[in-house]
mmCIF file of C-alpha atoms in Angstrom:
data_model
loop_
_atom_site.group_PDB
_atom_site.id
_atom_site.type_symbol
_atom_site.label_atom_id
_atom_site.label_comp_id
_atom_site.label_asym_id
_atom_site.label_seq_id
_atom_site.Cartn_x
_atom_site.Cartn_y
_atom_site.Cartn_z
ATOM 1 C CA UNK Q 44 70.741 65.707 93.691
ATOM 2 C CA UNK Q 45 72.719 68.845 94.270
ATOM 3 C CA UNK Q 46 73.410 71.589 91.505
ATOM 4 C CA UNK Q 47 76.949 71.898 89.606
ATOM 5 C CA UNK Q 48 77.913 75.349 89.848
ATOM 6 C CA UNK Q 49 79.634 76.558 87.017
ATOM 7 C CA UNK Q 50 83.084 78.283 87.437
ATOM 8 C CA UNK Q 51 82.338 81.935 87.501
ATOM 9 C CA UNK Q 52 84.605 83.978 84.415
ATOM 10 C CA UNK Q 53 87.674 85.929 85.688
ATOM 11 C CA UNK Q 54 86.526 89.925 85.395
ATOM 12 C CA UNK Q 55 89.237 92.791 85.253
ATOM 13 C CA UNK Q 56 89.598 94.001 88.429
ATOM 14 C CA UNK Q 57 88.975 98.149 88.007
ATOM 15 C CA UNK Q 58 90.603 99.577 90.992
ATOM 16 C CA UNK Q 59 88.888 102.639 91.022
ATOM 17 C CA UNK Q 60 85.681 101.158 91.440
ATOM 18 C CA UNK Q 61 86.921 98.396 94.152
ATOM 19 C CA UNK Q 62 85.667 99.525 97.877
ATOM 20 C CA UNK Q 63 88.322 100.611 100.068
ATOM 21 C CA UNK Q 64 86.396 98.939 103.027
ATOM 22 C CA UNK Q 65 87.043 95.865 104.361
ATOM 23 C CA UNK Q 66 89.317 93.288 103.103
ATOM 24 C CA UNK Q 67 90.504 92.759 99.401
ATOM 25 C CA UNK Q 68 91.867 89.889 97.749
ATOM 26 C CA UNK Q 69 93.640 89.845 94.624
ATOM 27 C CA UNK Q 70 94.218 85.933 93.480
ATOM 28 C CA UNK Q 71 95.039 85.565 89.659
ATOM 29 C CA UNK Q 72 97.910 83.798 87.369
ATOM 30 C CA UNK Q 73 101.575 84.919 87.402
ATOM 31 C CA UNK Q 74 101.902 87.732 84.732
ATOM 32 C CA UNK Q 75 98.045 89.384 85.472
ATOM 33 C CA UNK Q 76 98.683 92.782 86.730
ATOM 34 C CA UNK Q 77 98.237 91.768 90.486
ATOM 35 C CA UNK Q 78 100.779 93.957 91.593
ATOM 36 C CA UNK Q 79 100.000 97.078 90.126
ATOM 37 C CA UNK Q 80 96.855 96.205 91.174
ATOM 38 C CA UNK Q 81 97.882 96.238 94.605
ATOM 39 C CA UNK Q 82 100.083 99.444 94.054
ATOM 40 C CA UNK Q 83 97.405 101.140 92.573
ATOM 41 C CA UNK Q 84 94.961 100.328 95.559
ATOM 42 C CA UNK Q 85 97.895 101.197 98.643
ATOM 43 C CA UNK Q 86 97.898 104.656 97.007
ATOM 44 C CA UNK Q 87 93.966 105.159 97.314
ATOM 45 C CA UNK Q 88 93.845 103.876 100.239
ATOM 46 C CA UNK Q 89 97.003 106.396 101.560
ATOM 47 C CA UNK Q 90 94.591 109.010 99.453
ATOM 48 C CA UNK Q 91 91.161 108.750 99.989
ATOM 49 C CA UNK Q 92 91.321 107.122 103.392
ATOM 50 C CA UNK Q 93 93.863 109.433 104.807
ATOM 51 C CA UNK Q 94 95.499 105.645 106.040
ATOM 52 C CA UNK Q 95 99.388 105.666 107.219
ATOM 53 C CA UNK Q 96 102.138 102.767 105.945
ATOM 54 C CA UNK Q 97 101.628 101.383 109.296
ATOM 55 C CA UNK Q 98 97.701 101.041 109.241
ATOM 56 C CA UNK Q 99 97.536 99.111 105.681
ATOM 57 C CA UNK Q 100 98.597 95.377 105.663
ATOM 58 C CA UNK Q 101 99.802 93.910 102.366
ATOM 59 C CA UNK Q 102 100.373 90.046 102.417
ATOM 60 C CA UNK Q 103 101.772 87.880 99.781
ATOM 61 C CA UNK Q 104 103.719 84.522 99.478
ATOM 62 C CA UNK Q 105 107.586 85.020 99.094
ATOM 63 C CA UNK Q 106 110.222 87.266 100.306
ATOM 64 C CA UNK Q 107 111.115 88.296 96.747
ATOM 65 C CA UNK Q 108 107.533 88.991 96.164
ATOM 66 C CA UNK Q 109 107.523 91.155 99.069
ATOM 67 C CA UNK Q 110 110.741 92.870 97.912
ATOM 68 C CA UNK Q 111 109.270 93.238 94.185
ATOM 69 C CA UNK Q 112 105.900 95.052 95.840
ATOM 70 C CA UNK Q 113 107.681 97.127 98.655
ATOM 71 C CA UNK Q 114 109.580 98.733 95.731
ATOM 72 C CA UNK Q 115 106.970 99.098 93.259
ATOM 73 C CA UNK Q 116 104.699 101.208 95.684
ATOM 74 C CA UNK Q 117 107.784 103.068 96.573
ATOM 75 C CA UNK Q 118 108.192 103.641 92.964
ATOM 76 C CA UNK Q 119 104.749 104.345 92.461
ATOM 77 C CA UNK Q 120 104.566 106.761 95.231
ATOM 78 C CA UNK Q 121 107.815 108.703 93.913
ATOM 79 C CA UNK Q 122 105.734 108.786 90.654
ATOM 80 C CA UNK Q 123 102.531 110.374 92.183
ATOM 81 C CA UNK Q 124 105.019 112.928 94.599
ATOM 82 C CA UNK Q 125 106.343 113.879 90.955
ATOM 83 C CA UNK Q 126 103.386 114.786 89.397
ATOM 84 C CA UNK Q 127 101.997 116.235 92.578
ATOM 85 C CA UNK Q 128 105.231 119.004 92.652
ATOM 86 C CA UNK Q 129 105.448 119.183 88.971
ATOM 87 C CA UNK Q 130 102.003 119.273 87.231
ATOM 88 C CA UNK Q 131 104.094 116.454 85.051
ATOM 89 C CA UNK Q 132 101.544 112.899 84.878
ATOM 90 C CA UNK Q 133 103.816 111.342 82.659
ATOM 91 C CA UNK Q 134 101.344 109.983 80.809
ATOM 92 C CA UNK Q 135 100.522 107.538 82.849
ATOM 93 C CA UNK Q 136 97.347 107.050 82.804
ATOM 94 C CA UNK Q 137 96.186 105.679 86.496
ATOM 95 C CA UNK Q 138 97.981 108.651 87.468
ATOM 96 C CA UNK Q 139 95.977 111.037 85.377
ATOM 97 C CA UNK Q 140 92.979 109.110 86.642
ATOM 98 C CA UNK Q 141 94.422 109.466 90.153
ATOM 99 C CA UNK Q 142 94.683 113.211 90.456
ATOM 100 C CA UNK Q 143 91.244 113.380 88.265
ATOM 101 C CA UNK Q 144 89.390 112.102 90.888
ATOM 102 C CA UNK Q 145 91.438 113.327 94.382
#
């Protein structure tokens, strides 16, 4: 007789402690923060990596999903330039976080 393995429980994915190495995959219900989650891990990797656009492969499912997450990093980028030339976080606070630990 073989063991029943239970379903394991979803955690909260803390992109600050997620390894840069290797390959990540984000897989979660529509509405769950996945793609800030990616945003948020594109910019460390372009940060504490030193990685290029061209050496960091994103993949998802859907054109529009592609469009959505091309300009949300883009957005998040123009976000992090901002606070880089002004001093000026916003608020936000993965950006606080950001430039707390870079």
């Amino acid at each position: 007789m073989s063991a029943v393995t239970q379903p394991q429980a979803a955690l909260e994915l803390d992109v600050f402690a997620c390894p840069l190495d290797g390959v990540n995959q984000i897989e979660a219900s529509a509405g769950t923060g996945k793609t800030w989650n990616i945003c948020a891990l594109y910019v460390r990797l372009l940060l504490e990596k030193d990685l290029g656009a061209d050496q960091i492969l994103v993949v998802t499912f859907t054109k529009a999903a592609t469009a959505e997450l091309h300009e949300r990093i883009r957005g998040r980028l123009a976000q992090l330039a901002h606070a880089l030339e002004t001093g000026d976080d916003g608020g936000d606070p993965f950006i606080v976080r950001l430039l707390d630990t870079t």
